[in-house]
Amino acid sequence: MECDEIVALLARHHCMDLTEFLDHSHCSTYPVAHGGLGDVFSGKLVNGIPIAIKTIRGYGDYQNLAGKYQKRAAKEIHTWSKCMHPNVAELLGIAVFRNSLAMISRWEENGNMIRYLAHYPSADRCALSASICAGLTYLHGSNIVHGDLKGANVLVDRDGVPMLTDFGSASLQDDTLQVTRTTTGAVFSIRWTAPEILNGGRHSAIGDVYSLGMTILEAFTGSVPFPEKPDLSILAHILIHKSTPTQPEAIPARSECGDQLWLLLNRCWSHEPAERPSAKIVWEEMKLFTPEKLQEVEDELGRGVE
């Protein structure tokens, strides 16, 4: 299926075709970022609105291989187009961009969560995490599995509001758009991915909750999960040793709610999927935490209480 055919199909399913509204003189020559399915360019619409243009990355035999990615992307686009929530990035439309299928969304100068926290270290990480939970709760309530939740896939708008994006492995549990019966291999980020998925299982809402716990940890520490472990050893640590992260200084045990938050995250990381809370439960509990409740308590001599 060619790009223009996919765009036409998606347009019939209420996705706006923005091909003729791209201002190519203001589109970046090279990618400015990379997503789960392809490359991201910066650009503008003819009305001056800054946009992010997410295209399908081609490798080698582009005609054969990229075509499979395009079909997978069509499902992602249709999934994304159904979403309307303040903590889920809005899909403005679709386009054919430089002979590739592209998804068009607003350009966010703050970038993703990791970049935002590096620039604004005093940001309220409790509120940020609760909003991420709200976005995932909305997706799950819409029968959508994100499939690749991590800090790099959380954009932050000018007001500091986080928005989930890049449904690189998302699935719509009651899909109505038939593009292809062909499936592609799993794509995931192992540091954030639930053990059962690393073992070959399907992406699921409860698998997203494991990733949610890792993303909340990432929000508090500013680091990827298991930062002390090299990539090659992560699978063994998770699948064989059933390792979970070590409690960081950013979530101090010697605080009013540090242990309570850490217990919540460990429930998200249970190796028994049935023992994990739902995204909604995590959201409800996260709303109870504040930066003040996570400040380390000192004794009368000014030392941290053991």
Short mmCIF file of C-alpha atoms in Angstrom, two decimals:
data_model
loop_
_atom_site.label_atom_id
_atom_site.label_comp_id
_atom_site.label_asym_id
_atom_site.label_seq_id
_atom_site.Cartn_x
_atom_site.Cartn_y
_atom_site.Cartn_z
CA MET A 1 0.00 0.00 0.00
CA GLU A 2 1.47 3.36 -1.08
CA CYS A 3 1.70 6.41 1.20
CA ASP A 4 -1.02 8.34 -0.59
CA GLU A 5 -3.32 5.30 -0.38
CA ILE A 6 -2.77 5.02 3.38
CA VAL A 7 -3.37 8.76 3.81
CA ALA A 8 -6.58 8.49 1.79
CA LEU A 9 -7.71 5.51 3.89
CA LEU A 10 -7.00 7.34 7.13
CA ALA A 11 -8.71 10.49 5.86
CA ARG A 12 -11.85 8.41 5.38
CA HIS A 13 -11.52 7.47 9.05
CA HIS A 14 -11.60 11.13 10.14
CA CYS A 15 -7.84 11.88 10.14
CA MET A 16 -7.15 15.28 8.56
CA ASP A 17 -4.86 15.22 5.51
CA LEU A 18 -2.40 18.10 6.01
CA THR A 19 -0.15 17.38 3.03
CA GLU A 20 -1.11 20.58 1.22
CA PHE A 21 -0.78 22.66 4.40
CA LEU A 22 2.91 21.95 5.11
CA ASP A 23 5.26 24.92 4.73
CA HIS A 24 8.23 23.06 3.29
CA SER A 25 10.46 26.14 3.51
CA HIS A 26 10.30 25.85 7.32
CA CYS A 27 10.77 22.07 7.61
CA SER A 28 14.10 20.83 8.96
CA THR A 29 16.42 19.16 6.48
CA TYR A 30 17.50 16.46 8.92
CA PRO A 31 15.67 14.67 11.76
CA VAL A 32 15.71 16.41 15.12
CA ALA A 33 14.68 13.29 17.05
CA HIS A 34 13.78 9.65 16.61
CA GLY A 35 10.59 7.83 17.65
CA GLY A 36 9.49 4.22 17.92
CA LEU A 37 8.52 4.04 14.25
CA GLY A 38 10.67 6.64 12.57
CA ASP A 39 12.28 10.04 12.43
CA VAL A 40 10.93 13.36 13.70
CA PHE A 41 11.39 16.63 11.80
CA SER A 42 10.49 20.12 12.93
CA GLY A 43 8.39 22.31 10.66
CA LYS A 44 5.47 24.68 10.29
CA LEU A 45 2.06 24.70 8.72
CA VAL A 46 1.32 27.44 6.20
CA ASN A 47 -0.54 29.31 8.95
CA GLY A 48 2.68 29.48 10.98
CA ILE A 49 1.85 26.86 13.63
CA PRO A 50 5.07 25.02 14.68
CA ILE A 51 4.72 21.28 14.20
CA ALA A 52 6.50 17.98 14.71
CA ILE A 53 6.52 15.73 11.64
CA LYS A 54 6.98 12.07 12.53
CA THR A 55 7.86 10.00 9.48
CA ILE A 56 8.57 6.33 8.86
CA ARG A 57 12.23 5.50 8.87
CA GLY A 58 13.47 3.53 5.83
CA TYR A 59 16.20 0.91 5.97
CA GLY A 60 17.94 -0.76 3.04
CA ASP A 61 15.24 -2.05 0.71
CA TYR A 62 12.91 0.85 1.43
CA GLN A 63 10.09 -0.20 -0.88
CA ASN A 64 9.67 -3.59 0.80
CA LEU A 65 10.65 -2.88 4.40
CA ALA A 66 9.25 0.61 4.81
CA GLY A 67 5.93 -0.57 3.41
CA LYS A 68 5.52 -2.89 6.40
CA TYR A 69 6.35 -0.04 8.78
CA GLN A 70 3.85 2.20 7.01
CA LYS A 71 1.05 -0.31 7.57
CA ARG A 72 1.98 -0.58 11.22
CA ALA A 73 2.11 3.21 11.44
CA ALA A 74 -1.37 3.47 9.95
CA LYS A 75 -2.72 1.59 12.96
CA GLU A 76 -0.76 3.86 15.31
CA ILE A 77 -2.19 6.92 13.57
CA HIS A 78 -5.74 5.63 13.79
CA THR A 79 -5.22 4.80 17.45
CA TRP A 80 -3.77 8.24 18.17
CA SER A 81 -6.54 10.03 16.26
CA LYS A 82 -9.13 8.65 18.68
CA CYS A 83 -7.49 10.30 21.70
CA MET A 84 -8.70 13.54 23.28
CA HIS A 85 -7.21 14.22 26.73
CA PRO A 86 -4.98 16.97 28.19
CA ASN A 87 -2.31 14.39 29.06
CA VAL A 88 -2.23 12.76 25.62
CA ALA A 89 -0.55 14.67 22.78
CA GLU A 90 -3.03 15.70 20.10
CA LEU A 91 -2.68 14.39 16.55
CA LEU A 92 -3.34 17.34 14.25
CA GLY A 93 -3.41 15.20 11.13
CA ILE A 94 -1.45 13.14 8.63
CA ALA A 95 0.55 13.93 5.51
CA VAL A 96 2.84 12.61 2.83
CA PHE A 97 6.20 14.21 3.66
CA ARG A 98 9.21 13.58 1.42
CA ASN A 99 7.57 10.43 0.05
CA SER A 100 6.91 9.08 3.55
CA LEU A 101 3.80 8.69 5.65
CA ALA A 102 3.88 11.27 8.46
CA MET A 103 1.98 12.12 11.63
CA ILE A 104 1.61 15.82 12.41
CA SER A 105 1.43 17.13 15.98
CA ARG A 106 2.22 20.41 17.70
CA TRP A 107 5.87 21.21 18.31
CA GLU A 108 6.63 21.44 22.03
CA GLU A 109 9.69 23.57 22.82
CA ASN A 110 10.14 21.89 26.20
CA GLY A 111 10.71 18.59 24.44
CA ASN A 112 10.30 15.34 26.36
CA MET A 113 10.18 14.80 30.10
CA ILE A 114 13.91 14.16 30.41
CA ARG A 115 14.85 17.38 28.65
CA TYR A 116 12.21 19.33 30.58
CA LEU A 117 13.45 18.14 33.98
CA ALA A 118 17.04 18.92 33.03
CA HIS A 119 16.01 22.52 32.29
CA TYR A 120 13.57 22.80 35.21
CA PRO A 121 14.99 20.71 38.07
CA SER A 122 12.62 22.33 40.58
CA ALA A 123 9.53 21.10 38.70
CA ASP A 124 6.87 19.36 40.80
CA ARG A 125 7.63 15.73 40.00
CA CYS A 126 4.69 14.48 42.03
CA ALA A 127 2.21 16.48 39.94
CA LEU A 128 4.07 15.54 36.76
CA SER A 129 3.86 11.84 37.62
CA ALA A 130 0.18 12.08 38.58
CA SER A 131 -0.61 13.68 35.21
CA ILE A 132 1.24 10.90 33.38
CA CYS A 133 -0.91 8.43 35.32
CA ALA A 134 -4.01 10.37 34.27
CA GLY A 135 -3.03 10.10 30.61
CA LEU A 136 -2.43 6.36 30.84
CA THR A 137 -5.69 5.87 32.74
CA TYR A 138 -7.48 7.61 29.88
CA LEU A 139 -5.81 5.38 27.28
CA HIS A 140 -6.70 2.22 29.16
CA GLY A 141 -10.26 3.46 29.61
CA SER A 142 -10.38 3.80 25.82
CA ASN A 143 -9.09 0.21 25.38
CA ILE A 144 -5.73 1.49 24.16
CA VAL A 145 -2.43 -0.04 25.25
CA HIS A 146 0.49 2.36 24.89
CA GLY A 147 3.21 -0.29 24.64
CA ASP A 148 6.28 1.97 24.89
CA LEU A 149 5.82 4.24 27.91
CA LYS A 150 8.99 5.97 29.12
CA GLY A 151 10.22 9.49 29.78
CA ALA A 152 11.35 9.98 26.20
CA ASN A 153 7.75 9.38 25.08
CA VAL A 154 6.26 12.01 27.38
CA LEU A 155 6.20 15.51 25.89
CA VAL A 156 5.82 18.58 28.11
CA ASP A 157 3.96 21.66 26.90
CA ARG A 158 4.74 25.32 27.64
CA ASP A 159 2.70 25.16 30.85
CA GLY A 160 4.57 22.12 32.16
CA VAL A 161 1.74 19.71 31.37
CA PRO A 162 2.99 16.22 30.36
CA MET A 163 1.44 14.47 27.36
CA LEU A 164 1.88 10.85 26.31
CA THR A 165 2.99 10.34 22.74
CA ASP A 166 4.74 7.89 20.38
CA PHE A 167 2.49 4.86 20.62
CA GLY A 168 5.24 2.86 18.93
CA SER A 169 3.83 -0.50 20.03
CA ALA A 170 0.30 0.58 20.85
CA SER A 171 -2.66 -1.63 20.17
CA LEU A 172 -6.31 -0.73 19.93
CA GLN A 173 -8.15 -3.62 21.52
CA ASP A 174 -11.30 -3.11 19.43
CA ASP A 175 -9.77 -1.92 16.17
CA THR A 176 -12.04 -0.95 13.26
CA LEU A 177 -9.40 0.06 10.73
CA GLN A 178 -8.24 -2.85 8.57
CA VAL A 179 -4.95 -2.00 6.89
CA THR A 180 -3.14 -5.33 6.84
CA ARG A 181 -3.11 -8.73 8.51
CA THR A 182 0.66 -8.71 8.60
CA THR A 183 2.25 -8.26 12.02
CA THR A 184 5.70 -6.97 12.81
CA GLY A 185 8.13 -7.89 15.57
CA ALA A 186 7.88 -6.39 19.03
CA VAL A 187 9.52 -3.05 19.59
CA PHE A 188 10.24 -2.04 23.16
CA SER A 189 12.73 -0.42 25.54
CA ILE A 190 13.96 -3.15 27.86
CA ARG A 191 14.62 -0.96 30.92
CA TRP A 192 10.94 0.00 31.05
CA THR A 193 9.40 -3.24 29.77
CA ALA A 194 7.51 -5.78 31.89
CA PRO A 195 9.15 -9.22 32.32
CA GLU A 196 6.28 -11.11 30.69
CA ILE A 197 6.68 -8.97 27.55
CA LEU A 198 10.44 -9.47 27.53
CA ASN A 199 9.62 -13.20 27.63
CA GLY A 200 7.60 -12.89 24.44
CA GLY A 201 4.16 -11.98 25.77
CA ARG A 202 1.82 -9.44 24.21
CA HIS A 203 1.73 -5.80 25.21
CA SER A 204 -1.06 -5.22 27.71
CA ALA A 205 -2.54 -2.60 30.01
CA ILE A 206 -0.98 -4.28 33.02
CA GLY A 207 2.34 -4.33 31.16
CA ASP A 208 1.95 -0.58 30.73
CA VAL A 209 1.64 -0.27 34.52
CA TYR A 210 5.10 -1.80 34.95
CA SER A 211 6.42 0.81 32.50
CA LEU A 212 4.46 3.51 34.33
CA GLY A 213 6.28 2.67 37.55
CA MET A 214 9.62 2.94 35.75
CA THR A 215 8.58 6.23 34.17
CA ILE A 216 7.60 7.68 37.55
CA LEU A 217 10.98 6.58 38.92
CA GLU A 218 12.59 8.28 35.92
CA ALA A 219 10.65 11.47 36.69
CA PHE A 220 12.01 11.58 40.24
CA THR A 221 15.61 10.64 39.46
CA GLY A 222 16.10 12.14 36.01
CA SER A 223 17.86 8.89 35.07
CA VAL A 224 16.86 5.76 33.19
CA PRO A 225 15.91 2.71 35.29
CA PHE A 226 18.90 0.63 36.43
CA PRO A 227 21.41 3.36 35.46
CA GLU A 228 24.24 1.39 37.07
CA LYS A 229 23.66 -1.66 34.85
CA PRO A 230 24.85 -1.94 31.22
CA ASP A 231 22.29 -2.71 28.52
CA LEU A 232 23.63 -6.21 27.87
CA SER A 233 22.99 -7.30 31.46
CA ILE A 234 19.50 -5.86 31.90
CA LEU A 235 17.65 -8.92 30.59
CA ALA A 236 19.46 -11.23 32.99
CA HIS A 237 18.86 -8.93 35.94
CA ILE A 238 15.13 -8.67 35.21
CA LEU A 239 14.28 -12.16 33.96
CA ILE A 240 16.70 -14.36 35.91
CA HIS A 241 17.44 -12.40 39.08
CA LYS A 242 14.03 -10.64 39.10
CA SER A 243 15.77 -7.43 40.06
CA THR A 244 13.93 -4.21 40.81
CA PRO A 245 15.49 -0.74 41.12
CA THR A 246 17.19 0.43 44.30
CA GLN A 247 15.39 3.15 46.25
CA PRO A 248 16.99 6.46 45.20
CA GLU A 249 17.77 9.52 47.30
CA ALA A 250 15.06 11.36 45.37
CA ILE A 251 12.48 9.18 47.18
CA PRO A 252 13.93 9.21 50.71
CA ALA A 253 12.82 6.58 53.19
CA ARG A 254 13.30 9.21 55.91
CA SER A 255 10.34 11.26 54.74
CA GLU A 256 6.63 11.36 55.48
CA CYS A 257 5.59 9.45 52.35
CA GLY A 258 8.81 8.14 50.80
CA ASP A 259 8.25 4.53 51.80
CA GLN A 260 4.60 4.72 50.73
CA LEU A 261 5.58 5.93 47.25
CA TRP A 262 8.32 3.32 47.00
CA LEU A 263 5.87 0.57 47.95
CA LEU A 264 3.50 1.78 45.22
CA LEU A 265 6.27 1.63 42.61
CA ASN A 266 7.29 -1.85 43.71
CA ARG A 267 3.70 -2.99 43.29
CA CYS A 268 3.89 -1.72 39.71
CA TRP A 269 7.05 -3.80 39.20
CA SER A 270 5.64 -7.08 40.50
CA HIS A 271 6.73 -10.04 38.38
CA GLU A 272 3.19 -11.36 38.81
CA PRO A 273 1.09 -9.17 36.48
CA ALA A 274 -2.10 -9.89 38.44
CA GLU A 275 -0.53 -8.32 41.54
CA ARG A 276 0.04 -4.95 39.87
CA PRO A 277 -2.43 -2.11 40.46
CA SER A 278 -4.34 -0.58 37.58
CA ALA A 279 -3.21 2.73 36.11
CA LYS A 280 -6.26 4.34 37.73
CA ILE A 281 -5.25 3.10 41.19
CA VAL A 282 -1.70 4.37 40.67
CA TRP A 283 -3.14 7.72 39.60
CA GLU A 284 -5.39 7.96 42.67
CA GLU A 285 -2.46 7.20 44.99
CA MET A 286 -0.01 9.50 43.18
CA LYS A 287 -2.38 12.44 43.69
CA LEU A 288 -1.81 12.09 47.45
CA PHE A 289 1.93 12.76 47.23
CA THR A 290 3.47 16.23 47.32
CA PRO A 291 7.10 17.44 47.27
CA GLU A 292 6.70 18.49 50.92
CA LYS A 293 5.71 14.96 51.94
CA LEU A 294 8.85 13.61 50.28
CA GLN A 295 11.31 15.94 51.98
CA GLU A 296 13.82 14.15 54.18
CA VAL A 297 13.06 14.53 57.88
CA GLU A 298 15.95 15.70 60.06
CA ASP A 299 16.49 15.11 63.77
CA GLU A 300 17.20 17.87 66.27
CA LEU A 301 20.90 17.86 65.34
CA GLY A 302 20.11 18.42 61.67
CA ARG A 303 20.88 14.85 60.65
CA GLY A 304 18.64 12.64 58.58
CA VAL A 305 16.59 10.39 60.82
CA GLU A 306 17.66 6.76 60.48
#
